[in-house]
Short mmCIF file of C-alpha atoms and ligand atoms in Angstrom, two decimals:
data_model
loop_
_atom_site.label_atom_id
_atom_site.label_comp_id
_atom_site.label_asym_id
_atom_site.label_seq_id
_atom_site.Cartn_x
_atom_site.Cartn_y
_atom_site.Cartn_z
CA MET A 282 26.71 17.12 -14.34
CA PRO A 283 26.86 14.76 -11.37
CA ASN A 284 27.72 17.43 -8.81
CA LYS A 285 24.82 19.80 -9.30
CA GLU A 286 23.66 21.17 -5.95
CA ILE A 287 20.59 19.19 -4.91
CA PRO A 288 17.71 21.35 -3.63
CA TYR A 289 15.70 20.45 -0.52
CA LYS A 290 12.80 19.62 -2.80
CA ILE A 291 13.14 18.44 -6.36
CA TYR A 292 10.24 19.83 -8.34
CA LEU A 293 8.72 18.54 -11.55
CA GLU A 294 6.98 20.70 -14.12
CA GLU A 295 3.43 19.74 -15.05
CA SER A 296 4.77 18.72 -18.44
CA GLU A 297 7.14 16.24 -16.77
CA LEU A 298 4.38 14.34 -14.95
CA PRO A 299 3.96 10.71 -16.03
CA LYS A 300 1.32 10.13 -18.71
CA GLN A 301 1.47 6.35 -18.41
CA TRP A 302 1.58 3.87 -15.54
CA TYR A 303 4.25 1.17 -15.63
CA ASN A 304 3.38 -2.51 -15.19
CA VAL A 305 6.45 -4.24 -13.72
CA ARG A 306 4.97 -7.69 -14.50
CA ALA A 307 5.86 -7.10 -18.15
CA ASP A 308 9.56 -7.29 -17.26
CA MET A 309 9.34 -10.21 -14.81
CA LYS A 310 10.71 -13.53 -16.09
CA ASN A 311 8.84 -15.41 -13.38
CA LYS A 312 5.35 -13.96 -13.55
CA PRO A 313 3.28 -13.74 -10.38
CA ALA A 314 1.04 -16.79 -9.94
CA PRO A 315 -2.50 -16.29 -11.28
CA LEU A 316 -5.54 -15.75 -9.06
CA LEU A 317 -7.49 -19.02 -8.76
CA ASN A 318 -11.20 -19.59 -8.74
CA PRO A 319 -11.87 -21.01 -5.24
CA ALA A 320 -14.49 -23.44 -6.59
CA THR A 321 -12.60 -24.92 -9.57
CA LEU A 322 -8.98 -24.03 -8.63
CA LYS A 323 -8.55 -22.88 -12.25
CA PRO A 324 -7.06 -19.44 -13.04
CA MET A 325 -9.66 -16.69 -12.82
CA THR A 326 -10.81 -15.49 -16.22
CA PHE A 327 -12.13 -12.13 -17.35
CA GLU A 328 -15.68 -13.52 -17.11
CA ASP A 329 -15.07 -14.86 -13.58
CA LEU A 330 -13.92 -11.47 -12.33
CA ARG A 331 -16.44 -9.27 -14.12
CA PRO A 332 -19.21 -9.55 -11.53
CA VAL A 333 -16.81 -8.30 -8.87
CA PHE A 334 -14.60 -5.65 -10.52
CA CYS A 335 -15.06 -3.07 -13.31
CA ASP A 336 -14.20 -4.40 -16.76
CA GLU A 337 -11.20 -2.16 -17.37
CA LEU A 338 -9.76 -2.98 -13.95
CA VAL A 339 -10.14 -6.71 -14.65
CA ARG A 340 -8.16 -6.21 -17.88
CA GLN A 341 -5.41 -4.46 -15.91
CA GLU A 342 -5.47 -7.17 -13.24
CA LEU A 343 -4.98 -9.98 -15.74
CA ASP A 344 -2.40 -8.27 -17.98
CA ASP A 345 1.13 -9.60 -17.37
CA THR A 346 2.63 -8.37 -20.60
CA THR A 347 1.71 -4.75 -21.39
CA ALA A 348 4.46 -2.58 -19.93
CA TYR A 349 2.73 0.81 -20.13
CA PHE A 350 -0.90 1.85 -19.71
CA ASP A 351 -2.03 5.35 -20.72
CA ILE A 352 -3.35 7.36 -17.78
CA PRO A 353 -6.73 8.74 -18.92
CA GLU A 354 -6.74 12.54 -19.16
CA GLU A 355 -9.43 12.92 -16.44
CA ILE A 356 -7.17 11.04 -14.00
CA GLN A 357 -4.12 13.05 -15.07
CA ASN A 358 -6.09 16.22 -14.34
CA PHE A 359 -7.12 15.02 -10.89
CA TYR A 360 -3.50 14.05 -10.17
CA LYS A 361 -2.46 17.62 -11.03
CA MET A 362 -4.45 18.90 -8.04
CA TYR A 363 -2.09 17.22 -5.58
CA ARG A 364 0.81 15.91 -7.63
CA PRO A 365 3.69 15.81 -8.15
CA SER A 366 4.09 14.82 -4.52
CA PRO A 367 7.20 16.30 -2.91
CA LEU A 368 10.53 14.50 -3.23
CA VAL A 369 12.55 15.79 -0.30
CA ARG A 370 16.26 15.58 0.41
CA ALA A 371 16.36 14.99 4.16
CA TYR A 372 19.31 17.33 4.77
CA CYS A 373 18.21 18.03 8.36
CA LEU A 374 17.89 14.37 9.28
CA GLU A 375 21.25 13.57 7.64
CA LYS A 376 22.91 16.29 9.70
CA GLN A 377 21.32 15.10 12.92
CA LEU A 378 22.39 11.51 12.27
CA ASP A 379 25.86 12.75 11.31
CA THR A 380 25.90 10.26 8.45
CA PRO A 381 27.67 10.41 5.11
CA ALA A 382 24.55 8.80 3.60
CA LYS A 383 22.25 10.88 1.44
CA ILE A 384 18.60 10.44 2.31
CA TYR A 385 15.60 11.20 0.11
CA TYR A 386 11.93 10.62 0.75
CA LYS A 387 8.85 10.79 -1.45
CA PHE A 388 5.99 12.25 0.59
CA GLU A 389 2.50 11.02 -0.32
CA GLY A 390 0.66 12.62 2.60
CA ASN A 391 0.03 16.00 0.99
CA ASN A 392 -3.63 15.43 0.10
CA THR A 393 -6.72 15.48 2.32
CA SER A 394 -6.94 11.68 2.58
CA GLY A 395 -3.42 11.83 4.00
CA SER A 396 -1.89 8.91 2.10
CA HIS A 397 -0.87 7.46 -1.25
CA LYS A 398 -4.17 5.56 -1.52
CA LEU A 399 -5.81 8.41 -3.46
CA ASN A 400 -3.59 7.53 -6.47
CA SER A 401 -5.48 4.30 -7.03
CA ALA A 402 -8.86 5.43 -5.63
CA ILE A 403 -9.22 8.05 -8.33
CA ALA A 404 -8.34 5.55 -11.05
CA GLN A 405 -10.78 2.93 -9.78
CA ALA A 406 -13.60 5.47 -9.39
CA TYR A 407 -12.94 6.75 -12.90
CA TYR A 408 -13.29 3.31 -14.50
CA ALA A 409 -16.45 2.60 -12.48
CA LYS A 410 -17.98 5.86 -13.66
CA LYS A 411 -16.95 5.22 -17.26
CA GLN A 412 -18.69 1.84 -17.14
CA GLY A 413 -21.89 3.61 -16.09
CA LEU A 414 -22.03 2.08 -12.60
CA LYS A 415 -24.02 3.60 -9.74
CA GLY A 416 -21.47 3.02 -7.06
CA VAL A 417 -18.76 0.93 -5.44
CA THR A 418 -18.31 -0.94 -2.17
CA THR A 419 -15.14 -1.46 -0.20
CA GLU A 420 -13.66 -2.19 3.21
CA THR A 421 -11.37 0.00 5.24
CA GLY A 422 -9.25 -0.89 8.24
CA ALA A 423 -7.41 2.09 9.59
CA GLY A 424 -9.59 4.32 7.40
CA GLN A 425 -7.11 5.76 4.90
CA TRP A 426 -8.44 3.78 1.96
CA GLY A 427 -12.08 4.56 2.76
CA THR A 428 -11.23 8.24 2.99
CA ALA A 429 -9.37 8.24 -0.31
CA LEU A 430 -12.16 6.36 -2.05
CA SER A 431 -14.87 8.63 -0.69
CA MET A 432 -12.98 11.63 -2.10
CA ALA A 433 -12.59 9.96 -5.49
CA CYS A 434 -16.25 8.88 -5.63
CA SER A 435 -17.60 12.30 -4.72
CA TYR A 436 -15.45 13.81 -7.50
CA PHE A 437 -17.08 11.54 -10.09
CA GLY A 438 -20.55 11.50 -8.50
CA LEU A 439 -20.51 7.80 -7.52
CA ASP A 440 -22.17 6.23 -4.49
CA CYS A 441 -19.57 4.88 -2.04
CA ASN A 442 -20.35 2.20 0.60
CA VAL A 443 -17.56 1.56 3.07
CA TYR A 444 -17.43 -1.40 5.48
CA MET A 445 -15.17 -0.21 8.26
CA VAL A 446 -13.58 -2.68 10.69
CA LYS A 447 -15.64 -2.22 13.84
CA CYS A 448 -12.81 -1.38 16.25
CA SER A 449 -11.57 1.34 13.88
CA TYR A 450 -15.10 2.63 13.42
CA GLU A 451 -15.33 3.11 17.16
CA GLN A 452 -11.77 4.30 17.75
CA LYS A 453 -11.49 6.69 14.82
CA PRO A 454 -14.74 8.65 14.68
CA PHE A 455 -13.06 11.53 12.87
CA ARG A 456 -11.94 9.32 9.97
CA ARG A 457 -15.53 8.16 9.66
CA GLU A 458 -16.67 11.77 9.64
CA VAL A 459 -14.33 12.74 6.80
CA MET A 460 -15.79 9.90 4.74
CA ARG A 461 -19.34 11.02 5.51
CA THR A 462 -18.41 14.59 4.61
CA TYR A 463 -17.39 13.31 1.18
CA GLY A 464 -20.77 11.59 0.90
CA ALA A 465 -19.87 7.96 1.70
CA THR A 466 -22.04 5.58 3.75
CA VAL A 467 -19.96 3.95 6.49
CA THR A 468 -21.06 0.65 8.10
CA PRO A 469 -19.20 -0.97 11.01
CA SER A 470 -18.12 -4.53 10.12
CA PRO A 471 -19.16 -7.23 10.84
CA SER A 472 -22.68 -5.97 10.30
CA ASN A 473 -26.07 -7.60 9.92
CA THR A 474 -26.51 -6.09 6.45
CA THR A 475 -24.85 -9.08 4.72
CA ASN A 476 -25.11 -12.87 4.98
CA VAL A 477 -21.43 -13.26 5.68
CA GLY A 478 -21.56 -10.52 8.34
CA ARG A 479 -24.49 -12.21 10.09
CA LYS A 480 -22.68 -15.55 9.98
CA ILE A 481 -19.50 -14.11 11.50
CA LEU A 482 -21.51 -12.32 14.21
CA GLU A 483 -23.25 -15.57 15.08
CA GLU A 484 -19.99 -17.46 15.31
CA PHE A 485 -18.01 -14.73 17.10
CA PRO A 486 -20.44 -12.47 18.95
CA GLY A 487 -18.78 -9.33 20.22
CA THR A 488 -15.93 -9.52 17.67
CA SER A 489 -14.29 -6.19 16.88
CA GLY A 490 -13.89 -7.21 13.25
CA SER A 491 -10.97 -7.67 10.86
CA LEU A 492 -9.98 -6.56 7.41
CA GLY A 493 -10.59 -10.02 5.96
CA CYS A 494 -14.12 -10.00 7.32
CA ALA A 495 -14.91 -6.49 6.04
CA ILE A 496 -13.66 -7.54 2.58
CA SER A 497 -16.13 -10.44 2.54
CA GLU A 498 -18.98 -8.10 3.40
CA ALA A 499 -18.03 -5.51 0.79
CA VAL A 500 -17.71 -8.16 -1.94
CA GLU A 501 -21.11 -9.62 -1.06
CA ALA A 502 -22.69 -6.16 -1.10
CA ALA A 503 -21.19 -5.37 -4.52
CA THR A 504 -22.20 -8.64 -6.16
CA THR A 505 -25.77 -8.60 -4.86
CA LYS A 506 -26.61 -4.99 -5.73
CA GLU A 507 -27.41 -3.92 -9.30
CA GLY A 508 -24.92 -1.40 -10.71
CA TYR A 509 -22.24 -1.85 -8.04
CA ARG A 510 -18.73 -3.28 -8.09
CA TYR A 511 -16.13 -3.92 -5.44
CA VAL A 512 -12.87 -1.98 -5.22
CA LEU A 513 -9.77 -2.72 -3.16
CA GLY A 514 -7.04 -0.36 -2.00
CA SER A 515 -4.02 -2.66 -1.93
CA VAL A 516 -2.69 -6.19 -2.65
CA LEU A 517 -4.08 -6.40 -6.22
CA SER A 518 -1.82 -5.94 -9.24
CA GLN A 519 -4.07 -3.20 -10.67
CA VAL A 520 -3.50 -1.13 -7.50
CA MET A 521 0.25 -1.49 -7.81
CA LEU A 522 -0.02 -0.40 -11.45
CA HIS A 523 -1.74 2.85 -10.42
CA GLN A 524 0.76 3.38 -7.59
CA SER A 525 3.64 3.22 -10.08
CA ILE A 526 2.99 6.97 -10.40
CA ILE A 527 5.00 7.32 -7.15
CA GLY A 528 8.10 5.63 -8.54
CA LEU A 529 7.83 7.20 -11.99
CA GLU A 530 7.74 10.73 -10.57
CA THR A 531 10.59 9.90 -8.22
CA LYS A 532 12.74 8.50 -11.00
CA THR A 533 12.14 11.48 -13.30
CA ALA A 534 13.11 13.85 -10.48
CA LEU A 535 16.24 11.92 -9.47
CA ASP A 536 17.34 11.52 -13.07
CA LYS A 537 17.31 15.31 -13.47
CA TYR A 538 20.13 15.45 -10.95
CA ASP A 539 21.84 12.17 -11.88
CA VAL A 540 21.03 10.72 -8.48
CA HIS A 541 21.19 6.93 -8.28
CA PRO A 542 19.61 5.47 -5.13
CA ASP A 543 21.54 2.50 -3.71
CA ILE A 544 18.79 1.40 -1.33
CA ILE A 545 15.03 1.87 -1.77
CA ILE A 546 12.86 1.28 1.29
CA GLY A 547 9.12 1.14 1.85
CA CYS A 548 6.66 -0.16 4.39
CA ALA A 549 4.64 -3.16 3.27
CA GLY A 550 1.04 -3.84 4.23
CA GLY A 551 -0.48 -5.24 1.06
CA GLY A 552 2.50 -3.98 -0.91
CA SER A 553 1.02 -1.22 -3.06
CA ASN A 554 3.08 1.81 -2.03
CA LEU A 555 6.32 -0.15 -1.94
CA GLY A 556 5.52 -1.81 -5.25
CA GLY A 557 4.60 1.52 -6.80
CA LEU A 558 7.75 3.22 -5.55
CA ILE A 559 10.14 0.51 -6.68
CA SER A 560 8.43 -0.45 -9.96
CA PRO A 561 10.47 1.60 -12.45
CA PHE A 562 13.70 0.87 -10.56
CA MET A 563 12.86 -2.84 -10.36
CA GLY A 564 12.15 -2.74 -14.09
CA GLU A 565 15.73 -1.58 -14.69
CA LYS A 566 17.05 -4.30 -12.41
CA LEU A 567 14.98 -6.96 -14.17
CA ARG A 568 16.21 -5.78 -17.56
CA GLY A 569 19.79 -5.82 -16.31
CA GLU A 570 20.28 -2.07 -16.80
CA ASN A 571 20.92 -1.05 -13.21
CA ASP A 572 21.13 -2.50 -9.72
CA TYR A 573 19.39 -1.47 -6.54
CA ARG A 574 18.71 -2.95 -3.09
CA PHE A 575 15.02 -2.99 -2.25
CA ILE A 576 13.83 -3.42 1.34
CA ALA A 577 10.26 -4.15 2.42
CA VAL A 578 9.56 -3.23 6.04
CA GLU A 579 6.78 -4.93 7.96
CA PRO A 580 5.66 -4.94 11.59
CA ALA A 581 7.03 -7.72 13.79
CA SER A 582 3.41 -8.29 14.87
CA CYS A 583 2.29 -9.15 11.31
CA PRO A 584 5.38 -10.59 9.56
CA SER A 585 4.00 -11.87 6.22
CA PHE A 586 7.33 -11.81 4.35
CA THR A 587 9.80 -12.61 7.09
CA ARG A 588 7.87 -15.42 8.78
CA GLY A 589 5.02 -16.21 6.37
CA LYS A 590 4.62 -19.02 3.87
CA TYR A 591 4.59 -18.60 0.07
CA ALA A 592 1.33 -20.35 -0.72
CA TYR A 593 -2.12 -20.00 -2.20
CA ASP A 594 -4.47 -18.48 0.35
CA PHE A 595 -7.83 -16.84 0.74
CA CYS A 596 -7.81 -13.06 0.54
CA ASP A 597 -10.69 -12.71 3.00
CA THR A 598 -12.18 -14.40 6.06
CA GLY A 599 -15.46 -15.37 4.38
CA MET A 600 -13.52 -17.14 1.58
CA VAL A 601 -15.61 -15.50 -1.15
CA CYS A 602 -12.62 -13.96 -2.98
CA PRO A 603 -10.25 -15.66 -5.43
CA LEU A 604 -7.23 -17.49 -4.06
CA ALA A 605 -3.94 -15.64 -4.43
CA LYS A 606 -0.43 -17.06 -4.17
CA MET A 607 1.43 -14.83 -1.78
CA TYR A 608 3.54 -14.66 1.34
CA THR A 609 0.86 -15.11 3.94
CA LEU A 610 0.21 -15.80 7.58
CA GLY A 611 -3.09 -17.50 6.72
CA SER A 612 -6.43 -15.75 6.31
CA GLY A 613 -7.39 -16.87 9.82
CA PHE A 614 -4.40 -15.11 11.39
CA ILE A 615 -5.60 -12.26 13.60
CA PRO A 616 -2.72 -9.90 14.28
CA SER A 617 -2.49 -8.29 17.69
CA ALA A 618 -3.89 -4.79 18.00
CA SER A 619 -1.00 -2.88 16.44
CA HIS A 620 -1.12 0.84 15.81
CA ALA A 621 -0.08 0.48 12.18
CA GLY A 622 -3.57 -0.53 11.05
CA GLY A 623 -2.62 -0.29 7.39
CA LEU A 624 0.02 -3.00 7.81
CA ARG A 625 -2.17 -5.60 9.48
CA TYR A 626 -3.24 -7.59 6.43
CA HIS A 627 -2.36 -11.31 6.52
CA GLY A 628 -1.17 -11.50 2.92
CA MET A 629 0.92 -9.57 0.41
CA SER A 630 0.86 -8.49 -3.25
CA SER A 631 1.50 -11.53 -5.45
CA ILE A 632 3.91 -9.46 -7.57
CA LEU A 633 6.07 -8.51 -4.58
CA SER A 634 5.79 -12.07 -3.26
CA GLN A 635 7.27 -13.45 -6.47
CA LEU A 636 10.04 -10.81 -6.52
CA TYR A 637 10.88 -11.61 -2.91
CA ASP A 638 10.87 -15.33 -3.60
CA ASP A 639 13.24 -14.70 -6.52
CA LYS A 640 15.55 -12.84 -4.08
CA LEU A 641 15.19 -9.58 -6.02
CA MET A 642 13.97 -7.83 -2.87
CA GLU A 643 14.73 -8.11 0.84
CA ALA A 644 12.40 -7.80 3.83
CA VAL A 645 12.86 -6.90 7.50
CA SER A 646 10.44 -6.68 10.39
CA VAL A 647 10.55 -4.03 13.09
CA GLU A 648 8.96 -3.60 16.49
CA GLN A 649 6.43 -0.92 17.20
CA THR A 650 8.27 1.05 19.91
CA ALA A 651 11.37 1.28 17.71
CA VAL A 652 9.12 2.51 14.91
CA PHE A 653 7.63 5.27 17.05
CA GLU A 654 11.06 6.30 18.27
CA ALA A 655 11.98 6.89 14.62
CA ALA A 656 8.62 8.60 13.95
CA VAL A 657 9.15 11.13 16.73
CA GLN A 658 12.75 11.77 15.74
CA PHE A 659 11.65 12.36 12.16
CA ALA A 660 8.69 14.60 13.13
CA ARG A 661 10.98 16.81 15.20
CA ILE A 662 13.73 17.24 12.64
CA GLU A 663 11.89 17.08 9.28
CA GLY A 664 8.66 18.70 10.44
CA ILE A 665 6.18 16.11 9.13
CA LEU A 666 4.10 14.03 11.58
CA PRO A 667 4.35 10.62 9.91
CA ALA A 668 1.71 7.87 9.84
CA PRO A 669 2.67 4.83 11.96
CA GLU A 670 2.76 2.73 8.76
CA SER A 671 5.17 5.12 7.05
CA SER A 672 7.33 5.22 10.15
CA HIS A 673 8.33 1.61 9.54
CA ALA A 674 10.22 2.82 6.48
CA ILE A 675 11.71 5.74 8.43
CA ARG A 676 13.04 3.28 11.04
CA VAL A 677 14.93 1.24 8.48
CA ALA A 678 16.12 4.30 6.53
CA ILE A 679 17.64 5.66 9.75
CA ASP A 680 19.18 2.25 10.55
CA GLU A 681 20.77 2.06 7.10
CA ALA A 682 22.05 5.64 7.41
CA LEU A 683 23.61 4.79 10.77
CA LYS A 684 25.34 1.78 9.23
CA CYS A 685 26.86 4.18 6.68
CA LYS A 686 28.13 6.29 9.54
CA GLU A 687 30.04 3.26 10.86
CA THR A 688 31.47 2.22 7.53
CA GLY A 689 31.92 5.72 6.09
CA GLU A 690 30.01 4.73 2.95
CA GLU A 691 28.19 7.55 1.14
CA LYS A 692 25.17 5.56 0.12
CA THR A 693 22.05 7.14 -1.30
CA ILE A 694 18.91 6.00 0.51
CA LEU A 695 15.40 6.60 -0.81
CA PHE A 696 12.27 5.81 1.17
CA GLY A 697 8.54 6.19 0.73
CA LEU A 698 6.80 8.40 3.29
CA THR A 699 3.27 7.20 2.65
CA GLY A 700 1.21 9.48 4.85
CA THR A 701 0.52 11.66 7.84
CA GLY A 702 -0.43 10.58 11.34
CA TYR A 703 -3.07 13.08 12.45
CA PHE A 704 -5.66 10.35 12.98
CA ASP A 705 -3.19 8.16 14.85
CA LEU A 706 -2.67 10.36 17.85
CA THR A 707 -3.93 7.68 20.24
CA ALA A 708 -0.89 5.68 19.17
CA TYR A 709 1.41 8.66 19.70
CA GLN A 710 -0.25 9.17 23.08
CA ARG A 711 0.63 5.59 24.09
CA TYR A 712 4.19 6.13 22.97
CA ASN A 713 4.50 9.48 24.78
CA ASP A 714 2.99 7.98 27.95
CA GLY A 715 5.41 5.05 27.79
CA THR A 716 2.59 2.51 27.68
CA MET A 717 3.18 1.18 24.18
CA THR A 718 3.99 -2.52 24.02
CA ASP A 719 5.64 -4.76 21.44
CA TYR A 720 3.95 -7.96 20.52
CA ILE A 721 5.61 -10.66 18.50
CA PRO A 722 3.52 -13.73 17.64
CA THR A 723 4.99 -17.06 18.76
CA ASP A 724 5.62 -19.90 16.32
CA GLU A 725 2.51 -21.60 17.72
CA ASP A 726 0.42 -18.50 16.97
CA LEU A 727 1.66 -18.62 13.40
CA GLU A 728 1.05 -22.38 13.08
CA LYS A 729 -2.63 -21.77 13.80
CA GLY A 730 -2.82 -19.39 10.85
CA PHE A 731 -0.89 -21.79 8.55
CA ALA A 732 -3.22 -24.66 9.50
CA GLY A 733 -6.06 -22.82 7.73
CA LEU A 734 -4.24 -22.56 4.38
CA PRO A 735 -6.21 -24.20 1.56
CA LYS A 736 -4.75 -27.32 -0.04
CA VAL A 737 -3.91 -26.37 -3.60
CA GLU A 738 -1.73 -28.56 -5.79
C1 LIG B 999 -2.55 1.64 3.62
C2 LIG B 999 -1.32 2.30 4.01
C3 LIG B 999 -0.08 1.63 3.94
C4 LIG B 999 0.07 0.19 3.57
O1 LIG B 999 -0.49 -0.21 2.36
P1 LIG B 999 0.38 -0.74 1.14
O2 LIG B 999 -0.63 -1.26 0.18
O3 LIG B 999 1.29 -1.78 1.64
O4 LIG B 999 1.09 0.41 0.60
C5 LIG B 999 1.07 2.33 4.27
N1 LIG B 999 1.00 3.62 4.68
C6 LIG B 999 -0.15 4.28 4.74
C7 LIG B 999 -0.14 5.71 5.22
C8 LIG B 999 -1.35 3.66 4.42
O5 LIG B 999 -2.50 4.33 4.49
#
């Protein structure tokens, strides 16, 4: 029945919710390159990673072959409190754009943390609890991940220590307060509570911090405290596995109405929401069952895919983490102060990097004022105030819909709306005041970042 009337929202019954996560690596012919031990340059083993991550999460990280992982019942039950997330047919936006394209978005902002990050936070907290740990440490940039993790930890009664990039800590006091309300300890990074933090402060006094630096501090804190492990909200393959819940729900809902998306779009910071959204669709493409166009959208100020190098790099500034092969701008690259904090990471998921290198996925970069123009347009017509990160995907979805208007093609466009923008109102203020600027790094800026890439043969 291909012509069933499509409702504004496609609902799923509780019984239709995914009971397993999907691991797209199982269907990849060219597997993502392994994480390397920075000391020996040999692939990281289970034993190498155990001091840093929970055992079960290490197993997930290293598993390139198991296609499906059961979602433990406790996690399924937590998911039921805020999932399925809405899959919306953007009828109002389509009408405004006067396009023959059909636009759908999957909205992940309908939980208190305000983004998709809760999907992995609850899984990581669950495995930490199951292993009998006392607590976890992490970093947060814009604050979404720290918020999600603090919610997940309080649910399971785990201690949660968040290293928050100092400029965010100062600029987003309300984010910090949500985390504290959920029981987390929040430390501005760099701090003098770790060796690496003290070293960075000595070298760069007055620095406002970076994600790479906060990661180094959180890893040091986890590995030096008894009963603690480190958790990360993006980039890693385990995170993308948990985020496959987004794509699996979407696919089940679309299949009910025989809808086949032609183009699937997501913003890309470390790649977890985009990877999670496209996973089941990419699986079909990899198995030769179906074809889709996938588009990763990144900020022009931090263009890992579109101007980065595919190389082994450090994941953090302190160089304490394993090396990952990814599209990267170099761990020393400091992006300009963009308002899409969640997209400012220098590197990218090694799974998405391999898919992009194999030309199975495309990438585009967009400038910040064009992104906010789309954000405001979307907020006014679809009602949701989008996060700046999510608005990157909105921008490209609108652009693709406008192309359809020119050609008359009735394409079906699906995009991931990762979160809400209530804590980003300073950015909206800049846009409304007309004082927002676009910054694009020069080739020389990028060369400086590339110069710091480790030599790995
Ligand atoms: C963190 C974040 C992102 C980017 O992270 P990915 O791992 O690339 O998905 C995008 N949108 C929102 C709202 C975020 O919080």
